Amino acid sequence: MADNPVLDRLSGFAAQPATRQLSLLTGFAASVALAIGLVNWASTPSYEALYGGMSPADNATAISVLQTNGIKYRMEPGTGLLEVPYDDVLQARMALASEGFPRNGGGVGFESLYEEQQMGLSSFMEQARYHRAVESELARTIAAMDSVSAARVHLAIAKQSAFMRRGNEPSASVMVNLLPGVRLSERQLSGVIHLVASSIPNLDSERVSVVDQAGKLLSSQGEDSDFGYTAEQFRLAQQFENSLNDRIMAILEPILGAGSVRAQVTADMDFTRVESTNEFYDPTTVLRSEQTTQDITNRGGAGGGVPGQLVAQAPEPGVDPAVADANQQIANTPDRESLRETRNYEVTKTISHTRRVPGTIQKLSVAVVVDYALDENGERIPLEQARLDQVLALVREAIGFSAQRGDTVQVINSPFIAPKPLEPIPEPGFMEQAWVWELGRGLLAALAVLALIFAVLRPMIRYSTMYTPPATPSQQARLAGVGAESTDAGEALALAGPGALPVEPPKPNYHQSVAMARNTAVEQPVRAAYVVKNWIAADG
């Protein structure tokens, strides 16, 4: 019956000691595990994070959604980010979008009202949960702005008491995490402040503080009112100047070409607040009423003398008698006569209260630079003076030029320095392609598995069946006798030569023959050398 190589290997492995069998099995199992690991590594897809850092509650909800849709996922050990295979990112984001992801700001909002409430919950805890829900909702609303990536809101609301006439006013603090290179404009900051103030009862906008991720105070709390007013004046002046710049660019660019005009407006504005009150009286008067009273007392009798005299005095010598009679008559007139007049006139009174609004334009200074034009040959040439005059007239009309204010407009023609063209973005190289790395990883894993099979597993399997237990003393004596009686050809067969088997083999199997040949070479080196010499001579 012919020998079965598989059975021979199994019998050779079974003949080995238990410790050697255990070590061989351990090495074989490790090799198989390494091969399986390489195959899994090559077949594992690349993972990508779905969103940034999320709260544990949001991660649990997202994992539940991914499991429902049959999408693989994993949690990055270092960062704790939720990752899915690269090919399933869009599908996973669409599935999570139906659940309101990404939930900017985190926290638990008003959806906590639909959760089951605990028994015996105190009113303080209910109020605290409500405040927390309001903070989360405000944070989500603020984080929905384009410039804000995340936000947190803290409310300080004192408990109202019936025993206090006036309690502590509420206040709020907002921390916004802005995107890199982005800052909140004045309008956006005002919107955030009024959004928070309008969401909390009795909260004044002056008691809302806003800071960014660097700890910089964005709101105006704690600033001097004079400096705050100056900042507002600067903002208004800058806004007015930008408006005039836009007017100039809008009217000149369609004529001269986009990018061929540069304008700068400087506005001198008066922000002085003036209030005055004046009273005016109409010089033309109208008589409204008049009252006249006259009293006259007359004495009777003629020829009366001077009062207090009994007899009239004789005329003085040298005086005309007619003049003397006239004087005497005047002297005899009554001494009591009264006349009273009362006139009432209509008086017109005007009270004027004047309050000048700040921001009055005192002077405008405008500087405009126009680029050279291109001729038919593509050469840059200066503009004609008539063309510059037209530009000057258009600029004056656009800004509302006033010579009485002292406005000035300067238009010059100068060539612009063209910026260097941007270098095109290089195309990704062959080694930067994603499929190249995927293919390389697969080939590397295949080569590693083949090397493991041919360099480790195969020699290990062969080595596991080459062990033969040492021969007993009787076997050694018999081997020695057989070796002495055998011919040169028999000795060659005893040394496990590749020739034909003898008619009566002196060994039960191949492994015992190898062991006997090894022992013969050790005990009789001269004979073994002679046999090897004959082999070499026979091979020619």
Coordinates of C-alpha atoms in Angstrom, one line a residue:
M1 CA 0.0 0.0 0.0
A2 CA 1.4 3.3 -1.0
D3 CA 2.2 5.9 1.7
N4 CA -0.2 8.8 2.2
P5 CA 1.8 12.1 2.6
V6 CA -1.0 13.7 4.6
L7 CA -1.2 10.8 7.0
D8 CA 2.6 10.7 7.2
R9 CA 2.7 14.4 8.2
L10 CA -0.1 14.0 10.7
S11 CA 1.7 11.0 12.2
G12 CA 5.0 12.9 12.3
F13 CA 3.2 15.8 14.1
A14 CA 1.5 13.5 16.5
A15 CA 4.9 11.9 17.4
Q16 CA 6.3 15.2 18.6
P17 CA 6.2 16.2 22.3
A18 CA 3.2 18.2 23.6
T19 CA 5.2 21.4 24.3
R20 CA 6.4 21.4 20.7
Q21 CA 3.0 20.8 19.4
L22 CA 1.6 23.7 21.5
S23 CA 4.3 26.1 20.2
L24 CA 3.7 25.1 16.6
L25 CA -0.1 25.5 17.0
T26 CA 0.3 28.9 18.6
G27 CA 2.6 30.1 15.8
F28 CA 0.2 28.7 13.2
A29 CA -2.8 30.5 14.9
A30 CA -0.9 33.7 15.2
S31 CA 0.0 33.5 11.5
V32 CA -3.6 32.9 10.5
A33 CA -4.8 35.8 12.7
L34 CA -2.2 38.1 11.2
A35 CA -3.3 37.1 7.7
I36 CA -7.0 37.7 8.6
G37 CA -6.0 41.1 10.1
L38 CA -4.2 42.1 6.9
V39 CA -7.2 41.2 4.8
N40 CA -9.6 43.2 7.0
W41 CA -7.2 46.1 7.0
A42 CA -7.1 46.1 3.2
S43 CA -10.9 45.7 2.9
T44 CA -11.8 48.3 5.6
P45 CA -13.1 51.5 4.0
S46 CA -11.9 55.0 5.0
Y47 CA -13.9 56.8 7.6
E48 CA -14.8 60.4 7.8
A49 CA -16.3 62.5 10.7
L50 CA -20.0 63.4 10.2
Y51 CA -19.9 66.7 12.2
G52 CA -17.7 68.3 14.8
G53 CA -17.9 67.6 18.5
M54 CA -21.4 66.8 19.7
S55 CA -22.8 66.3 23.2
P56 CA -23.3 62.7 24.4
A57 CA -27.0 63.0 24.0
D58 CA -26.7 64.1 20.4
N59 CA -24.2 61.2 19.7
A60 CA -26.7 58.7 21.1
T61 CA -29.5 60.1 18.9
A62 CA -27.3 60.1 15.9
I63 CA -26.1 56.5 16.5
S64 CA -29.8 55.4 16.8
V65 CA -30.5 57.0 13.4
L66 CA -27.5 55.4 11.8
Q67 CA -28.5 52.0 13.1
T68 CA -32.0 52.4 11.8
N69 CA -30.7 53.2 8.3
G70 CA -28.1 50.4 8.3
I71 CA -25.1 52.7 8.1
K72 CA -21.9 51.6 9.7
Y73 CA -20.2 53.9 12.2
R74 CA -17.5 54.1 14.7
M75 CA -16.3 56.4 17.5
E76 CA -12.8 57.8 17.1
P77 CA -11.0 56.9 20.3
G78 CA -8.8 60.0 20.4
T79 CA -11.3 62.7 19.6
G80 CA -14.7 61.0 20.3
L81 CA -16.0 62.1 16.9
L82 CA -18.7 60.0 15.2
E83 CA -17.4 58.6 11.9
V84 CA -19.0 56.7 9.0
P85 CA -17.5 55.2 5.8
Y86 CA -16.4 57.8 3.2
D87 CA -18.9 56.6 0.7
D88 CA -21.8 56.8 3.2
V89 CA -21.2 60.4 4.4
L90 CA -23.8 62.1 2.3
Q91 CA -26.4 59.4 3.0
A92 CA -25.8 59.6 6.7
R93 CA -26.0 63.4 6.8
M94 CA -29.3 63.3 4.9
A95 CA -30.7 60.8 7.4
L96 CA -29.5 62.9 10.3
A97 CA -30.9 66.2 8.8
S98 CA -34.4 64.8 9.2
E99 CA -33.8 64.7 12.9
G100 CA -32.5 68.3 13.1
F101 CA -28.8 67.7 12.9
P102 CA -26.4 69.4 13.2
R103 CA -27.7 70.8 16.5
N104 CA -25.6 73.8 17.0
G105 CA -25.2 74.9 20.6
G106 CA -26.0 71.5 22.0
G107 CA -28.0 71.2 25.2
V108 CA -31.6 70.2 25.6
G109 CA -34.2 72.7 24.4
F110 CA -37.9 72.7 24.6
E111 CA -38.1 69.1 23.5
S112 CA -37.5 68.2 27.1
L113 CA -41.1 69.3 27.7
Y114 CA -42.2 66.2 25.9
E115 CA -40.2 63.9 28.1
E116 CA -41.7 62.0 31.0
Q117 CA -41.5 64.1 34.2
Q118 CA -40.3 62.6 37.4
M119 CA -42.5 62.3 40.4
G120 CA -41.9 64.7 43.3
L121 CA -40.0 67.2 41.2
S122 CA -39.7 70.5 43.1
S123 CA -40.7 73.9 41.7
F124 CA -37.0 75.0 41.8
M125 CA -35.9 72.1 39.5
E126 CA -38.8 72.8 37.1
Q127 CA -37.8 76.5 36.9
A128 CA -34.1 75.5 36.5
R129 CA -35.0 73.1 33.6
Y130 CA -37.1 75.8 32.0
H131 CA -34.2 78.3 32.2
R132 CA -31.9 75.7 30.8
A133 CA -34.2 75.0 27.9
V134 CA -34.5 78.7 27.1
E135 CA -30.6 79.0 27.1
S136 CA -30.3 76.1 24.7
E137 CA -32.9 77.5 22.4
L138 CA -31.3 80.9 22.3
A139 CA -27.9 79.3 21.7
R140 CA -29.2 77.3 18.8
T141 CA -30.8 80.4 17.3
I142 CA -27.6 82.4 17.6
A143 CA -25.5 79.6 16.2
A144 CA -27.7 79.5 13.1
M145 CA -26.0 82.8 12.0
D146 CA -23.5 82.5 9.2
S147 CA -20.6 84.0 11.2
V148 CA -21.2 81.9 14.3
S149 CA -20.2 78.3 14.6
A150 CA -21.4 77.7 18.2
A151 CA -22.8 79.8 21.0
R152 CA -23.7 79.5 24.7
V153 CA -26.1 81.6 26.7
H154 CA -26.2 82.1 30.5
L155 CA -29.2 83.7 32.1
A156 CA -29.2 85.3 35.6
I157 CA -32.9 85.7 36.6
A158 CA -33.7 86.4 40.2
K159 CA -36.7 84.8 41.9
Q160 CA -39.6 87.2 42.1
S161 CA -40.9 87.9 45.6
A162 CA -44.2 89.6 46.7
F163 CA -42.4 91.1 49.7
M164 CA -39.9 93.1 47.6
R165 CA -41.1 96.2 45.9
R166 CA -38.3 96.0 43.3
G167 CA -36.3 92.8 42.8
N168 CA -33.0 92.3 41.0
E169 CA -33.2 93.0 37.3
P170 CA -32.4 90.0 35.0
S171 CA -29.2 89.9 33.0
A172 CA -27.7 87.6 30.3
S173 CA -24.3 86.7 29.0
V174 CA -23.6 85.3 25.5
M175 CA -20.4 83.6 24.3
V176 CA -20.1 83.2 20.6
N177 CA -17.6 81.0 18.8
L178 CA -16.9 82.8 15.5
L179 CA -15.5 81.2 12.4
P180 CA -11.8 81.8 11.6
G181 CA -11.2 85.2 10.0
V182 CA -14.8 86.4 10.6
R183 CA -16.1 89.1 12.9
L184 CA -19.6 90.2 13.9
S185 CA -20.7 93.4 12.3
E186 CA -22.4 96.2 14.3
R187 CA -25.8 95.2 12.9
Q188 CA -25.3 91.5 13.8
L189 CA -24.1 92.3 17.3
S190 CA -27.1 94.5 17.8
G191 CA -29.3 91.7 16.5
V192 CA -27.9 89.2 19.0
I193 CA -28.3 91.6 21.9
H194 CA -31.9 92.5 21.1
L195 CA -32.8 88.8 20.3
V196 CA -31.7 87.8 23.9
A197 CA -33.3 90.9 25.5
S198 CA -36.6 90.3 23.7
S199 CA -36.8 86.6 24.7
I200 CA -36.6 87.3 28.5
P201 CA -39.2 89.3 30.3
N202 CA -38.1 92.6 31.8
L203 CA -34.6 92.2 30.4
D204 CA -33.0 95.4 29.2
S205 CA -30.6 95.3 26.2
E206 CA -28.1 97.2 28.3
R207 CA -27.8 94.2 30.6
V208 CA -26.8 91.7 27.8
S209 CA -23.0 91.0 27.5
V210 CA -21.5 89.4 24.4
V211 CA -18.0 88.0 24.2
D212 CA -16.2 85.9 21.6
Q213 CA -14.1 82.8 22.0
A214 CA -11.0 84.9 22.8
G215 CA -12.7 86.6 25.7
K216 CA -13.1 89.9 23.9
L217 CA -16.1 92.0 25.0
L218 CA -18.1 92.8 21.9
S219 CA -20.9 94.7 23.5
S220 CA -20.6 98.2 24.9
Q221 CA -21.1 97.4 28.6
G222 CA -18.6 99.0 30.9
E223 CA -17.4 101.6 28.3
D224 CA -17.3 105.3 28.9
S225 CA -20.3 107.0 27.3
D226 CA -18.2 109.6 25.6
F227 CA -16.1 107.0 23.9
G228 CA -19.2 105.0 23.0
Y229 CA -20.7 108.0 21.4
T230 CA -17.5 108.7 19.5
A231 CA -17.5 105.2 18.2
E232 CA -21.1 105.6 17.0
Q233 CA -20.1 108.8 15.3
F234 CA -17.3 107.1 13.5
R235 CA -19.6 104.3 12.4
L236 CA -22.1 106.7 11.0
A237 CA -19.4 108.7 9.2
Q238 CA -17.9 105.6 7.8
Q239 CA -21.3 104.3 6.6
F240 CA -22.0 107.6 4.9
E241 CA -18.6 107.6 3.2
N242 CA -19.1 104.0 2.0
S243 CA -22.4 105.0 0.6
L244 CA -20.9 107.8 -1.5
N245 CA -18.1 105.5 -2.6
D246 CA -20.7 103.0 -3.9
R247 CA -22.5 105.8 -5.7
I248 CA -19.3 106.8 -7.5
M249 CA -18.3 103.3 -8.4
A250 CA -21.8 102.4 -9.6
I251 CA -21.9 105.3 -12.0
L252 CA -18.3 105.1 -13.4
E253 CA -17.6 101.4 -13.7
P254 CA -20.2 100.8 -16.4
I255 CA -18.5 103.6 -18.5
L256 CA -14.8 103.0 -17.7
G257 CA -14.9 99.3 -17.0
A258 CA -14.9 97.1 -13.9
G259 CA -11.8 97.6 -11.8
S260 CA -10.6 100.7 -13.6
V261 CA -11.8 103.2 -11.0
R262 CA -10.8 103.8 -7.4
A263 CA -12.6 106.4 -5.3
Q264 CA -12.2 107.6 -1.7
V265 CA -14.6 110.0 0.1
T266 CA -13.8 111.8 3.3
A267 CA -16.8 113.5 5.0
D268 CA -16.4 116.2 7.6
M269 CA -19.5 115.9 9.7
D270 CA -20.7 117.9 12.7
F271 CA -22.2 115.8 15.5
T272 CA -22.8 118.7 17.9
R273 CA -26.2 118.6 19.5
V274 CA -27.8 122.1 19.6
E275 CA -31.0 123.0 21.3
S276 CA -32.4 126.6 21.5
T277 CA -35.6 128.3 22.6
N278 CA -36.5 131.8 21.2
E279 CA -39.5 134.2 21.9
F280 CA -40.5 136.7 19.1
Y281 CA -42.9 139.6 19.4
D282 CA -44.7 141.1 16.3
P283 CA -43.8 144.7 15.9
T284 CA -47.2 145.6 14.3
T285 CA -49.7 146.1 17.2
V286 CA -53.5 146.1 16.9
L287 CA -55.7 148.3 19.2
R288 CA -58.1 145.9 20.9
S289 CA -60.0 148.4 23.3
E290 CA -59.8 152.1 24.4
Q291 CA -61.3 153.9 27.4
T292 CA -61.2 157.7 28.0
T293 CA -62.4 159.6 31.1
Q294 CA -62.3 163.5 31.4
D295 CA -63.3 165.7 34.5
I296 CA -63.5 169.6 34.2
T297 CA -64.5 172.0 37.0
N298 CA -65.5 175.6 36.1
R299 CA -65.9 178.7 38.5
G300 CA -68.8 181.2 37.9
G301 CA -68.6 185.1 38.0
A302 CA -66.5 187.6 36.1
G303 CA -63.9 190.2 37.2
G304 CA -62.6 187.9 39.8
G305 CA -59.1 188.7 40.9
V306 CA -56.3 186.5 41.9
P307 CA -57.4 183.7 44.1
G308 CA -56.8 184.7 47.7
Q309 CA -57.2 188.5 47.0
L310 CA -60.2 190.5 48.0
V311 CA -59.9 193.2 45.3
A312 CA -58.6 192.9 41.8
Q313 CA -55.3 194.5 41.3
A314 CA -54.9 197.5 39.0
P315 CA -53.0 197.0 35.8
E316 CA -49.4 197.7 36.0
P317 CA -48.2 200.8 34.4
G318 CA -46.9 200.5 30.9
V319 CA -48.9 197.2 30.2
D320 CA -51.4 197.0 27.4
P321 CA -54.9 196.9 28.9
A322 CA -55.9 194.2 26.5
V323 CA -53.0 192.0 27.4
A324 CA -53.7 192.7 31.1
D325 CA -57.3 191.6 30.6
A326 CA -56.2 188.4 28.9
N327 CA -53.8 187.6 31.6
Q328 CA -56.4 188.4 34.2
Q329 CA -58.9 186.1 32.4
I330 CA -56.4 183.3 32.3
A331 CA -55.7 183.8 36.0
N332 CA -59.4 183.5 36.7
T333 CA -59.7 180.1 34.9
P334 CA -60.5 177.0 37.1
D335 CA -57.5 175.1 38.5
R336 CA -59.1 171.6 38.4
E337 CA -59.3 169.6 35.2
S338 CA -58.6 165.7 34.8
L339 CA -58.3 163.5 31.7
R340 CA -57.8 159.6 31.8
E341 CA -57.3 157.4 28.8
T342 CA -56.9 153.6 28.7
R343 CA -55.9 151.8 25.4
N344 CA -55.4 147.9 25.2
Y345 CA -53.3 146.6 22.3
E346 CA -53.1 143.0 20.9
V347 CA -49.5 141.7 21.4
T348 CA -48.3 138.7 19.2
K349 CA -45.8 136.3 20.8
T350 CA -43.9 133.4 19.1
I351 CA -41.9 130.7 21.0
S352 CA -39.5 128.7 18.9
H353 CA -37.7 125.5 20.1
T354 CA -34.9 124.4 17.8
R355 CA -33.0 121.1 18.0
R356 CA -30.4 120.4 15.4
V357 CA -29.9 116.7 14.5
P358 CA -26.2 115.6 14.7
G359 CA -24.5 114.5 11.6
T360 CA -24.6 117.7 9.5
I361 CA -22.3 117.6 6.5
Q362 CA -19.8 120.4 6.7
K363 CA -17.4 119.4 3.9
L364 CA -16.8 116.6 1.4
S365 CA -13.4 115.7 0.0
V366 CA -13.4 113.2 -2.9
A367 CA -10.4 111.6 -4.6
V368 CA -10.9 109.6 -7.8
V369 CA -8.2 107.7 -9.7
V370 CA -9.0 106.5 -13.3
D371 CA -6.9 103.8 -15.0
Y372 CA -5.5 104.2 -18.5
A373 CA -7.6 103.0 -21.4
L374 CA -6.7 100.5 -24.1
D375 CA -6.4 101.4 -27.7
E376 CA -7.0 99.2 -30.7
N377 CA -3.6 97.6 -30.4
G378 CA -4.1 96.8 -26.8
E379 CA -1.7 99.4 -25.6
R380 CA -2.6 101.5 -22.5
I381 CA -3.0 105.2 -23.2
P382 CA -4.1 108.1 -21.0
L383 CA -7.6 109.4 -21.2
E384 CA -8.4 112.7 -23.0
Q385 CA -9.1 115.8 -20.9
A386 CA -12.7 116.0 -22.1
R387 CA -13.2 112.5 -20.8
L388 CA -11.8 113.4 -17.4
D389 CA -14.1 116.5 -17.3
Q390 CA -17.0 114.2 -17.9
V391 CA -15.9 112.0 -15.0
L392 CA -15.5 115.0 -12.8
A393 CA -19.0 116.2 -13.6
L394 CA -20.5 112.8 -12.9
V395 CA -18.7 112.5 -9.5
R396 CA -19.9 116.0 -8.5
E397 CA -23.5 115.1 -9.3
A398 CA -23.2 111.7 -7.6
I399 CA -22.1 113.2 -4.2
G400 CA -24.2 116.3 -4.3
F401 CA -21.4 118.8 -4.7
S402 CA -21.8 122.1 -3.0
A403 CA -19.4 125.0 -3.5
Q404 CA -20.8 126.9 -0.6
R405 CA -19.7 124.1 1.8
G406 CA -16.3 124.1 0.3
D407 CA -16.5 120.6 -1.2
T408 CA -13.5 119.5 -3.3
V409 CA -13.2 116.8 -6.0
Q410 CA -9.9 115.6 -7.5
V411 CA -9.9 113.3 -10.6
I412 CA -6.5 112.1 -11.9
N413 CA -5.6 109.6 -14.6
S414 CA -2.8 107.2 -13.8
P415 CA -2.0 103.6 -14.9
F416 CA -2.8 100.9 -12.4
I417 CA -0.2 98.3 -11.5
A418 CA -1.6 95.0 -12.5
P419 CA -1.3 92.4 -9.8
K420 CA 0.6 89.2 -10.5
P421 CA -1.7 86.5 -11.8
L422 CA -2.4 83.8 -9.2
E423 CA -0.8 80.5 -9.9
P424 CA -3.3 77.8 -10.9
I425 CA -4.0 75.2 -8.3
P426 CA -2.0 72.2 -9.3
E427 CA -3.8 69.0 -10.2
P428 CA -3.5 66.2 -7.7
G429 CA -0.7 63.9 -8.7
F430 CA -1.0 60.2 -9.5
M431 CA 0.1 59.2 -6.0
E432 CA -2.5 61.6 -4.4
Q433 CA -5.4 59.8 -6.0
A434 CA -7.6 58.0 -3.4
W435 CA -8.0 54.9 -5.6
V436 CA -4.2 54.5 -5.9
W437 CA -3.9 54.3 -2.2
E438 CA -6.7 51.9 -1.9
L439 CA -5.2 49.7 -4.6
G440 CA -1.8 49.9 -3.0
R441 CA -3.1 48.9 0.4
G442 CA -4.8 45.9 -1.2
L443 CA -1.6 44.9 -3.0
L444 CA 0.4 45.3 0.1
A445 CA -1.9 43.2 2.1
A446 CA -1.9 40.5 -0.6
L447 CA 1.9 40.4 -0.7
A448 CA 2.1 40.3 3.1
V449 CA -0.3 37.3 3.1
L450 CA 1.7 35.5 0.4
A451 CA 4.9 36.1 2.2
L452 CA 3.4 34.9 5.4
I453 CA 2.2 31.7 3.7
F454 CA 5.5 30.8 1.9
A455 CA 7.9 32.2 4.4
V456 CA 6.2 31.2 7.7
L457 CA 3.3 28.8 7.4
R458 CA 4.8 26.4 4.8
P459 CA 8.2 26.0 6.6
M460 CA 6.4 25.7 9.9
I461 CA 4.2 22.9 8.5
R462 CA 7.2 21.1 7.1
Y463 CA 9.2 21.5 10.3
S464 CA 6.3 20.2 12.3
T465 CA 6.6 16.8 10.6
M466 CA 10.4 16.4 10.6
Y467 CA 10.9 15.4 14.2
T468 CA 11.7 11.8 14.9
P469 CA 12.3 10.4 18.4
P470 CA 15.8 9.1 19.2
A471 CA 16.4 5.4 18.4
T472 CA 16.6 2.8 21.2
P473 CA 19.9 0.9 21.9
S474 CA 18.5 -2.2 20.2
Q475 CA 17.7 -0.2 17.1
Q476 CA 21.2 1.3 17.1
A477 CA 22.8 -2.2 17.3
R478 CA 20.6 -3.5 14.5
L479 CA 21.5 -0.4 12.4
A480 CA 25.2 -1.0 13.0
G481 CA 24.9 -4.7 12.0
V482 CA 23.0 -3.9 8.9
G483 CA 25.5 -1.3 8.0
A484 CA 28.4 -3.7 8.3
E485 CA 26.9 -6.4 6.1
S486 CA 25.5 -4.1 3.5
T487 CA 27.3 -3.3 0.2
D488 CA 28.1 0.1 -1.0
A489 CA 24.8 0.4 -2.8
G490 CA 23.1 -0.8 0.4
E491 CA 24.9 1.8 2.4
A492 CA 23.8 4.5 0.0
L493 CA 20.2 3.3 0.4
A494 CA 20.7 3.4 4.2
L495 CA 21.7 7.1 4.0
A496 CA 18.3 7.9 2.4
G497 CA 19.6 8.3 -1.1
P498 CA 17.2 9.2 -3.9
G499 CA 17.7 5.7 -5.6
A500 CA 15.2 2.8 -5.7
L501 CA 14.0 1.2 -2.6
P502 CA 15.5 -2.3 -1.7
V503 CA 13.5 -5.4 -1.8
E504 CA 13.5 -5.7 1.9
P505 CA 13.7 -2.2 3.5
P506 CA 15.6 -2.1 6.8
K507 CA 13.4 0.7 8.1
P508 CA 9.6 1.0 8.7
N509 CA 9.3 4.5 7.2
Y510 CA 11.2 7.4 5.7
H511 CA 11.8 9.3 9.0
Q512 CA 13.4 6.3 10.7
S513 CA 15.7 5.8 7.6
V514 CA 16.8 9.4 8.0
A515 CA 17.5 8.9 11.7
M516 CA 19.5 5.7 11.0
A517 CA 21.5 7.4 8.3
R518 CA 22.3 10.3 10.7
N519 CA 23.4 8.0 13.5
T520 CA 25.6 6.0 11.1
A521 CA 27.3 9.2 9.9
V522 CA 28.0 10.1 13.6
E523 CA 29.3 6.7 14.6
Q524 CA 31.1 5.8 11.4
P525 CA 32.2 9.0 9.7
V526 CA 34.8 7.2 7.5
R527 CA 32.1 4.9 6.0
A528 CA 29.8 7.9 5.5
A529 CA 32.5 9.9 3.7
Y530 CA 33.2 6.9 1.5
V531 CA 29.5 6.6 0.6
V532 CA 29.3 10.3 -0.3
K533 CA 32.4 10.0 -2.4
N534 CA 30.9 7.2 -4.4
W535 CA 27.7 9.3 -4.9
I536 CA 29.8 12.2 -6.3
A537 CA 31.7 9.8 -8.6
A538 CA 28.5 8.2 -9.8
D539 CA 27.0 11.6 -10.6
G540 CA 30.1 12.2 -12.8

